[in-house]
Amino acid sequence: MSIWRKLNTLFRASAQEPVAKLVDANGIRIFEQELRDAEQAIARSKRELACLMAEKTRLARDNEHLRATIDKREHQVTEALEKNEEELALELANLIAEDEPLLERQQQQHDKLQQQENRLRKQLRDSGRALKHFHSELRLARANRHAEQVNRQLRGHARGLSSHMEDLNQSVSRIQERQAEAEDIEAALTELDREQEDDTLDSKLKAAGISNGKSSGEQVLARIRSKPSADDRE
């Protein structure tokens, strides 16, 4: 069973590889979408904060109004007591006794809202700074991707240029070889033409009985025989 578990683990790991490669290949697009999601979340948080602040403002107004009402009734109680209106004073005091706990609870709620507002404000400030940082990172990532694309293009162009240079060198070499071969052929043809002209001239001179100035073997032998020997010179 251990082998089967290992095979199952291998299959699951292999299934993750294409997903990981897909994520890596689209890293910038994913990052861009994550930034948009974060911006939308910040916008929602701002609206929630605005609603909280509005609720806190409304509660502050209610507390102020309730506090003013309590103060007014306290003055009324004092006036009723001065006029010996005990029953009226007690009735006003009962109303005050009902409003004071309500004012306390509302003030506590106001304080809680203030704490929440302070916390949300800090979170939004931190998130805003982080978002600016991530936007800078996105610009750098885009610039790096563009640089990688340019480098790939340059490498491709360099390979293509090197191939073109090699082709040009080969073409120049072939042209030079053909030109050298043509020059050799032309030189050989010129030499053959010259030899043919010399043969033709010798033939014409011989036919006319004119010496062409060239020595034959018989002429060389006759010249040597005609030279005096060493005994004759003595």
PDB file of C-alpha atoms in Angstrom:
ATOM      1  CA  MET A   1       0.000   0.000   0.000  1.00  0.00           C
ATOM      2  CA  SER A   2       2.931   2.321   0.653  1.00  0.00           C
ATOM      3  CA  ILE A   3       3.922   2.143  -3.028  1.00  0.00           C
ATOM      4  CA  TRP A   4       0.378   3.032  -4.106  1.00  0.00           C
ATOM      5  CA  ARG A   5       0.306   5.981  -1.741  1.00  0.00           C
ATOM      6  CA  LYS A   6       3.604   7.191  -3.157  1.00  0.00           C
ATOM      7  CA  LEU A   7       2.263   6.806  -6.703  1.00  0.00           C
ATOM      8  CA  ASN A   8      -0.853   8.730  -5.753  1.00  0.00           C
ATOM      9  CA  THR A   9       1.297  11.449  -4.246  1.00  0.00           C
ATOM     10  CA  LEU A  10       3.406  11.534  -7.409  1.00  0.00           C
ATOM     11  CA  PHE A  11       0.307  11.865  -9.599  1.00  0.00           C
ATOM     12  CA  ARG A  12      -1.001  14.724  -7.480  1.00  0.00           C
ATOM     13  CA  ALA A  13       2.391  16.436  -7.529  1.00  0.00           C
ATOM     14  CA  SER A  14       2.612  15.991 -11.307  1.00  0.00           C
ATOM     15  CA  ALA A  15      -0.848  17.502 -11.673  1.00  0.00           C
ATOM     16  CA  GLN A  16       0.366  20.589  -9.836  1.00  0.00           C
ATOM     17  CA  GLU A  17       3.334  21.153 -12.147  1.00  0.00           C
ATOM     18  CA  PRO A  18       1.314  22.475 -15.126  1.00  0.00           C
ATOM     19  CA  VAL A  19      -0.616  24.737 -12.750  1.00  0.00           C
ATOM     20  CA  ALA A  20       2.608  26.098 -11.255  1.00  0.00           C
ATOM     21  CA  LYS A  21       4.072  26.650 -14.731  1.00  0.00           C
ATOM     22  CA  LEU A  22       0.875  28.420 -15.822  1.00  0.00           C
ATOM     23  CA  VAL A  23       1.021  30.672 -12.766  1.00  0.00           C
ATOM     24  CA  ASP A  24       4.713  31.458 -13.359  1.00  0.00           C
ATOM     25  CA  ALA A  25       4.115  32.179 -17.038  1.00  0.00           C
ATOM     26  CA  ASN A  26       1.325  34.645 -16.173  1.00  0.00           C
ATOM     27  CA  GLY A  27       2.851  36.096 -13.019  1.00  0.00           C
ATOM     28  CA  ILE A  28       2.541  39.743 -14.109  1.00  0.00           C
ATOM     29  CA  ARG A  29      -1.067  39.343 -15.264  1.00  0.00           C
ATOM     30  CA  ILE A  30      -1.942  37.716 -11.944  1.00  0.00           C
ATOM     31  CA  PHE A  31      -0.133  40.500 -10.079  1.00  0.00           C
ATOM     32  CA  GLU A  32      -2.086  43.120 -12.043  1.00  0.00           C
ATOM     33  CA  GLN A  33      -5.398  41.461 -11.191  1.00  0.00           C
ATOM     34  CA  GLU A  34      -4.396  41.172  -7.535  1.00  0.00           C
ATOM     35  CA  LEU A  35      -3.664  44.899  -7.523  1.00  0.00           C
ATOM     36  CA  ARG A  36      -7.086  45.623  -9.006  1.00  0.00           C
ATOM     37  CA  ASP A  37      -8.697  43.391  -6.376  1.00  0.00           C
ATOM     38  CA  ALA A  38      -6.774  45.228  -3.642  1.00  0.00           C
ATOM     39  CA  GLU A  39      -7.852  48.604  -5.016  1.00  0.00           C
ATOM     40  CA  GLN A  40     -11.474  47.467  -5.029  1.00  0.00           C
ATOM     41  CA  ALA A  41     -11.123  46.201  -1.451  1.00  0.00           C
ATOM     42  CA  ILE A  42      -9.673  49.570  -0.402  1.00  0.00           C
ATOM     43  CA  ALA A  43     -12.547  51.366  -2.106  1.00  0.00           C
ATOM     44  CA  ARG A  44     -15.053  49.188  -0.233  1.00  0.00           C
ATOM     45  CA  SER A  45     -13.212  49.809   3.037  1.00  0.00           C
ATOM     46  CA  LYS A  46     -13.333  53.554   2.440  1.00  0.00           C
ATOM     47  CA  ARG A  47     -17.079  53.403   1.913  1.00  0.00           C
ATOM     48  CA  GLU A  48     -17.500  51.310   5.064  1.00  0.00           C
ATOM     49  CA  LEU A  49     -15.388  53.827   6.952  1.00  0.00           C
ATOM     50  CA  ALA A  50     -17.503  56.670   5.589  1.00  0.00           C
ATOM     51  CA  CYS A  51     -20.667  54.906   6.757  1.00  0.00           C
ATOM     52  CA  LEU A  52     -19.110  54.336  10.186  1.00  0.00           C
ATOM     53  CA  MET A  53     -18.126  57.998  10.445  1.00  0.00           C
ATOM     54  CA  ALA A  54     -21.650  59.047   9.440  1.00  0.00           C
ATOM     55  CA  GLU A  55     -23.118  56.758  12.105  1.00  0.00           C
ATOM     56  CA  LYS A  56     -20.707  58.168  14.688  1.00  0.00           C
ATOM     57  CA  THR A  57     -21.695  61.732  13.701  1.00  0.00           C
ATOM     58  CA  ARG A  58     -25.404  60.892  13.994  1.00  0.00           C
ATOM     59  CA  LEU A  59     -24.833  59.267  17.377  1.00  0.00           C
ATOM     60  CA  ALA A  60     -22.858  62.311  18.553  1.00  0.00           C
ATOM     61  CA  ARG A  61     -25.776  64.548  17.603  1.00  0.00           C
ATOM     62  CA  ASP A  62     -28.208  62.274  19.457  1.00  0.00           C
ATOM     63  CA  ASN A  63     -25.962  62.310  22.523  1.00  0.00           C
ATOM     64  CA  GLU A  64     -25.691  66.071  22.413  1.00  0.00           C
ATOM     65  CA  HIS A  65     -29.451  66.417  22.112  1.00  0.00           C
ATOM     66  CA  LEU A  66     -30.033  63.922  24.933  1.00  0.00           C
ATOM     67  CA  ARG A  67     -27.460  65.636  27.120  1.00  0.00           C
ATOM     68  CA  ALA A  68     -29.137  68.992  26.509  1.00  0.00           C
ATOM     69  CA  THR A  69     -32.504  67.431  27.378  1.00  0.00           C
ATOM     70  CA  ILE A  70     -31.127  66.046  30.646  1.00  0.00           C
ATOM     71  CA  ASP A  71     -29.600  69.440  31.525  1.00  0.00           C
ATOM     72  CA  LYS A  72     -32.906  71.166  30.784  1.00  0.00           C
ATOM     73  CA  ARG A  73     -34.877  68.746  32.965  1.00  0.00           C
ATOM     74  CA  GLU A  74     -32.394  69.133  35.789  1.00  0.00           C
ATOM     75  CA  HIS A  75     -33.078  72.873  35.704  1.00  0.00           C
ATOM     76  CA  GLN A  76     -36.792  72.121  35.634  1.00  0.00           C
ATOM     77  CA  VAL A  77     -36.452  69.833  38.651  1.00  0.00           C
ATOM     78  CA  THR A  78     -34.675  72.604  40.518  1.00  0.00           C
ATOM     79  CA  GLU A  79     -37.440  75.080  39.662  1.00  0.00           C
ATOM     80  CA  ALA A  80     -40.154  72.571  40.648  1.00  0.00           C
ATOM     81  CA  LEU A  81     -38.492  71.980  44.015  1.00  0.00           C
ATOM     82  CA  GLU A  82     -38.221  75.725  44.580  1.00  0.00           C
ATOM     83  CA  LYS A  83     -41.961  75.943  43.980  1.00  0.00           C
ATOM     84  CA  ASN A  84     -42.642  72.898  46.187  1.00  0.00           C
ATOM     85  CA  GLU A  85     -43.851  70.872  43.203  1.00  0.00           C
ATOM     86  CA  GLU A  86     -42.584  67.603  44.594  1.00  0.00           C
ATOM     87  CA  GLU A  87     -44.654  65.386  42.331  1.00  0.00           C
ATOM     88  CA  LEU A  88     -43.611  67.265  39.173  1.00  0.00           C
ATOM     89  CA  ALA A  89     -40.003  67.225  40.301  1.00  0.00           C
ATOM     90  CA  LEU A  90     -40.170  63.463  40.848  1.00  0.00           C
ATOM     91  CA  GLU A  91     -41.709  62.927  37.435  1.00  0.00           C
ATOM     92  CA  LEU A  92     -38.900  64.953  35.813  1.00  0.00           C
ATOM     93  CA  ALA A  93     -36.324  63.073  37.884  1.00  0.00           C
ATOM     94  CA  ASN A  94     -37.728  59.747  36.639  1.00  0.00           C
ATOM     95  CA  LEU A  95     -37.306  60.929  33.039  1.00  0.00           C
ATOM     96  CA  ILE A  96     -33.748  61.937  33.801  1.00  0.00           C
ATOM     97  CA  ALA A  97     -33.121  58.535  35.378  1.00  0.00           C
ATOM     98  CA  GLU A  98     -34.310  56.873  32.144  1.00  0.00           C
ATOM     99  CA  ASP A  99     -32.235  59.108  29.862  1.00  0.00           C
ATOM    100  CA  GLU A 100     -28.943  58.960  31.752  1.00  0.00           C
ATOM    101  CA  PRO A 101     -28.315  55.204  31.198  1.00  0.00           C
ATOM    102  CA  LEU A 102     -29.319  55.643  27.547  1.00  0.00           C
ATOM    103  CA  LEU A 103     -26.848  58.516  27.221  1.00  0.00           C
ATOM    104  CA  GLU A 104     -24.131  56.407  28.818  1.00  0.00           C
ATOM    105  CA  ARG A 105     -24.745  53.477  26.447  1.00  0.00           C
ATOM    106  CA  GLN A 106     -24.821  55.753  23.438  1.00  0.00           C
ATOM    107  CA  GLN A 107     -21.618  57.435  24.561  1.00  0.00           C
ATOM    108  CA  GLN A 108     -19.953  54.035  24.914  1.00  0.00           C
ATOM    109  CA  GLN A 109     -21.156  53.143  21.422  1.00  0.00           C
ATOM    110  CA  HIS A 110     -19.775  56.439  20.134  1.00  0.00           C
ATOM    111  CA  ASP A 111     -16.399  55.679  21.721  1.00  0.00           C
ATOM    112  CA  LYS A 112     -16.358  52.224  20.114  1.00  0.00           C
ATOM    113  CA  LEU A 113     -17.136  53.744  16.745  1.00  0.00           C
ATOM    114  CA  GLN A 114     -14.303  56.216  17.258  1.00  0.00           C
ATOM    115  CA  GLN A 115     -11.885  53.365  17.991  1.00  0.00           C
ATOM    116  CA  GLN A 116     -13.052  51.478  14.907  1.00  0.00           C
ATOM    117  CA  GLU A 117     -12.655  54.617  12.819  1.00  0.00           C
ATOM    118  CA  ASN A 118      -9.095  55.119  14.082  1.00  0.00           C
ATOM    119  CA  ARG A 119      -8.235  51.484  13.319  1.00  0.00           C
ATOM    120  CA  LEU A 120      -9.758  51.582   9.833  1.00  0.00           C
ATOM    121  CA  ARG A 121      -8.047  54.875   9.056  1.00  0.00           C
ATOM    122  CA  LYS A 122      -4.677  53.356   9.972  1.00  0.00           C
ATOM    123  CA  GLN A 123      -5.366  50.235   7.909  1.00  0.00           C
ATOM    124  CA  LEU A 124      -6.307  52.360   4.910  1.00  0.00           C
ATOM    125  CA  ARG A 125      -3.166  54.491   5.264  1.00  0.00           C
ATOM    126  CA  ASP A 126      -0.983  51.384   5.504  1.00  0.00           C
ATOM    127  CA  SER A 127      -2.811  49.735   2.600  1.00  0.00           C
ATOM    128  CA  GLY A 128      -2.470  52.876   0.486  1.00  0.00           C
ATOM    129  CA  ARG A 129       1.290  53.018   1.066  1.00  0.00           C
ATOM    130  CA  ALA A 130       1.611  49.289   0.348  1.00  0.00           C
ATOM    131  CA  LEU A 131      -0.438  49.698  -2.816  1.00  0.00           C
ATOM    132  CA  LYS A 132       1.883  52.440  -4.059  1.00  0.00           C
ATOM    133  CA  HIS A 133       4.825  50.141  -3.357  1.00  0.00           C
ATOM    134  CA  PHE A 134       3.200  47.286  -5.291  1.00  0.00           C
ATOM    135  CA  HIS A 135       2.434  49.598  -8.210  1.00  0.00           C
ATOM    136  CA  SER A 136       6.129  50.504  -8.277  1.00  0.00           C
ATOM    137  CA  GLU A 137       6.986  46.797  -8.239  1.00  0.00           C
ATOM    138  CA  LEU A 138       4.559  46.250 -11.117  1.00  0.00           C
ATOM    139  CA  ARG A 139       6.249  48.973 -13.170  1.00  0.00           C
ATOM    140  CA  LEU A 140       9.625  47.369 -12.475  1.00  0.00           C
ATOM    141  CA  ALA A 141       8.285  43.932 -13.401  1.00  0.00           C
ATOM    142  CA  ARG A 142       6.904  45.297 -16.672  1.00  0.00           C
ATOM    143  CA  ALA A 143      10.199  47.045 -17.401  1.00  0.00           C
ATOM    144  CA  ASN A 144      12.134  43.850 -16.683  1.00  0.00           C
ATOM    145  CA  ARG A 145       9.797  41.845 -18.909  1.00  0.00           C
ATOM    146  CA  HIS A 146      10.266  44.390 -21.701  1.00  0.00           C
ATOM    147  CA  ALA A 147      14.033  44.241 -21.205  1.00  0.00           C
ATOM    148  CA  GLU A 148      13.925  40.439 -21.403  1.00  0.00           C
ATOM    149  CA  GLN A 149      11.930  40.630 -24.630  1.00  0.00           C
ATOM    150  CA  VAL A 150      14.380  43.161 -26.085  1.00  0.00           C
ATOM    151  CA  ASN A 151      17.328  40.994 -25.055  1.00  0.00           C
ATOM    152  CA  ARG A 152      15.741  37.953 -26.687  1.00  0.00           C
ATOM    153  CA  GLN A 153      15.168  39.966 -29.845  1.00  0.00           C
ATOM    154  CA  LEU A 154      18.719  41.273 -29.775  1.00  0.00           C
ATOM    155  CA  ARG A 155      20.078  37.768 -29.305  1.00  0.00           C
ATOM    156  CA  GLY A 156      17.953  36.603 -32.208  1.00  0.00           C
ATOM    157  CA  HIS A 157      19.122  39.519 -34.327  1.00  0.00           C
ATOM    158  CA  ALA A 158      22.720  38.846 -33.317  1.00  0.00           C
ATOM    159  CA  ARG A 159      22.380  35.207 -34.325  1.00  0.00           C
ATOM    160  CA  GLY A 160      20.735  36.274 -37.562  1.00  0.00           C
ATOM    161  CA  LEU A 161      23.434  38.893 -38.196  1.00  0.00           C
ATOM    162  CA  SER A 162      26.161  36.334 -37.484  1.00  0.00           C
ATOM    163  CA  SER A 163      24.492  33.959 -39.920  1.00  0.00           C
ATOM    164  CA  HIS A 164      24.303  36.735 -42.522  1.00  0.00           C
ATOM    165  CA  MET A 165      27.969  37.571 -41.985  1.00  0.00           C
ATOM    166  CA  GLU A 166      28.883  33.927 -42.395  1.00  0.00           C
ATOM    167  CA  ASP A 167      26.838  33.737 -45.587  1.00  0.00           C
ATOM    168  CA  LEU A 168      28.530  36.898 -46.881  1.00  0.00           C
ATOM    169  CA  ASN A 169      31.982  35.513 -46.077  1.00  0.00           C
ATOM    170  CA  GLN A 170      31.166  32.291 -47.879  1.00  0.00           C
ATOM    171  CA  SER A 171      29.835  34.222 -50.866  1.00  0.00           C
ATOM    172  CA  VAL A 172      32.923  36.447 -50.970  1.00  0.00           C
ATOM    173  CA  SER A 173      35.187  33.394 -50.779  1.00  0.00           C
ATOM    174  CA  ARG A 174      33.332  31.694 -53.625  1.00  0.00           C
ATOM    175  CA  ILE A 175      33.442  34.858 -55.710  1.00  0.00           C
ATOM    176  CA  GLN A 176      37.169  35.258 -55.069  1.00  0.00           C
ATOM    177  CA  GLU A 177      37.785  31.622 -55.947  1.00  0.00           C
ATOM    178  CA  ARG A 178      35.837  31.964 -59.190  1.00  0.00           C
ATOM    179  CA  GLN A 179      37.663  35.186 -60.016  1.00  0.00           C
ATOM    180  CA  ALA A 180      41.059  33.577 -59.303  1.00  0.00           C
ATOM    181  CA  GLU A 181      40.087  30.573 -61.392  1.00  0.00           C
ATOM    182  CA  ALA A 182      38.971  32.862 -64.228  1.00  0.00           C
ATOM    183  CA  GLU A 183      42.246  34.782 -64.026  1.00  0.00           C
ATOM    184  CA  ASP A 184      44.231  31.530 -64.135  1.00  0.00           C
ATOM    185  CA  ILE A 185      42.261  30.376 -67.146  1.00  0.00           C
ATOM    186  CA  GLU A 186      42.754  33.729 -68.854  1.00  0.00           C
ATOM    187  CA  ALA A 187      46.520  33.585 -68.184  1.00  0.00           C
ATOM    188  CA  ALA A 188      46.661  30.053 -69.564  1.00  0.00           C
ATOM    189  CA  LEU A 189      44.727  31.091 -72.663  1.00  0.00           C
ATOM    190  CA  THR A 190      47.062  34.048 -73.176  1.00  0.00           C
ATOM    191  CA  GLU A 191      50.069  31.761 -72.890  1.00  0.00           C
ATOM    192  CA  LEU A 192      48.570  29.326 -75.361  1.00  0.00           C
ATOM    193  CA  ASP A 193      47.789  32.154 -77.765  1.00  0.00           C
ATOM    194  CA  ARG A 194      51.375  33.416 -77.496  1.00  0.00           C
ATOM    195  CA  GLU A 195      52.788  29.955 -78.129  1.00  0.00           C
ATOM    196  CA  GLN A 196      50.493  29.555 -81.078  1.00  0.00           C
ATOM    197  CA  GLU A 197      51.591  32.895 -82.496  1.00  0.00           C
ATOM    198  CA  ASP A 198      55.300  31.937 -82.039  1.00  0.00           C
ATOM    199  CA  ASP A 199      54.739  28.604 -83.808  1.00  0.00           C
ATOM    200  CA  THR A 200      52.992  30.368 -86.662  1.00  0.00           C
ATOM    201  CA  LEU A 201      55.807  32.900 -87.040  1.00  0.00           C
ATOM    202  CA  ASP A 202      58.491  30.158 -87.004  1.00  0.00           C
ATOM    203  CA  SER A 203      56.588  28.332 -89.694  1.00  0.00           C
ATOM    204  CA  LYS A 204      56.430  31.432 -91.841  1.00  0.00           C
ATOM    205  CA  LEU A 205      60.178  32.174 -91.379  1.00  0.00           C
ATOM    206  CA  LYS A 206      61.119  28.589 -92.161  1.00  0.00           C
ATOM    207  CA  ALA A 207      59.003  28.620 -95.280  1.00  0.00           C
ATOM    208  CA  ALA A 208      60.733  31.822 -96.397  1.00  0.00           C
ATOM    209  CA  GLY A 209      64.209  30.344 -95.702  1.00  0.00           C
ATOM    210  CA  ILE A 210      64.876  32.883 -92.965  1.00  0.00           C
ATOM    211  CA  SER A 211      66.544  31.832 -89.777  1.00  0.00           C
ATOM    212  CA  ASN A 212      64.606  32.593 -86.691  1.00  0.00           C
ATOM    213  CA  GLY A 213      67.775  32.938 -84.627  1.00  0.00           C
ATOM    214  CA  LYS A 214      67.193  29.733 -82.734  1.00  0.00           C
ATOM    215  CA  SER A 215      69.969  27.129 -82.501  1.00  0.00           C
ATOM    216  CA  SER A 216      69.313  23.555 -83.484  1.00  0.00           C
ATOM    217  CA  GLY A 217      71.221  20.588 -82.085  1.00  0.00           C
ATOM    218  CA  GLU A 218      73.151  20.212 -85.360  1.00  0.00           C
ATOM    219  CA  GLN A 219      74.181  23.859 -85.312  1.00  0.00           C
ATOM    220  CA  VAL A 220      75.414  23.562 -81.716  1.00  0.00           C
ATOM    221  CA  LEU A 221      77.422  20.415 -82.632  1.00  0.00           C
ATOM    222  CA  ALA A 222      78.964  22.129 -85.697  1.00  0.00           C
ATOM    223  CA  ARG A 223      79.981  25.108 -83.593  1.00  0.00           C
ATOM    224  CA  ILE A 224      81.742  22.928 -81.051  1.00  0.00           C
ATOM    225  CA  ARG A 225      83.604  21.022 -83.808  1.00  0.00           C
ATOM    226  CA  SER A 226      84.779  24.201 -85.374  1.00  0.00           C
ATOM    227  CA  LYS A 227      86.476  25.339 -82.203  1.00  0.00           C
ATOM    228  CA  PRO A 228      90.298  24.707 -82.227  1.00  0.00           C
ATOM    229  CA  SER A 229      91.487  21.940 -79.938  1.00  0.00           C
ATOM    230  CA  ALA A 230      94.047  22.444 -77.174  1.00  0.00           C
ATOM    231  CA  ASP A 231      96.855  20.892 -79.314  1.00  0.00           C
ATOM    232  CA  ASP A 232      96.120  23.291 -82.189  1.00  0.00           C
ATOM    233  CA  ARG A 233      96.378  26.235 -79.838  1.00  0.00           C
ATOM    234  CA  GLU A 234      99.846  25.151 -78.731  1.00  0.00           C
TER     235      GLU A 234
END
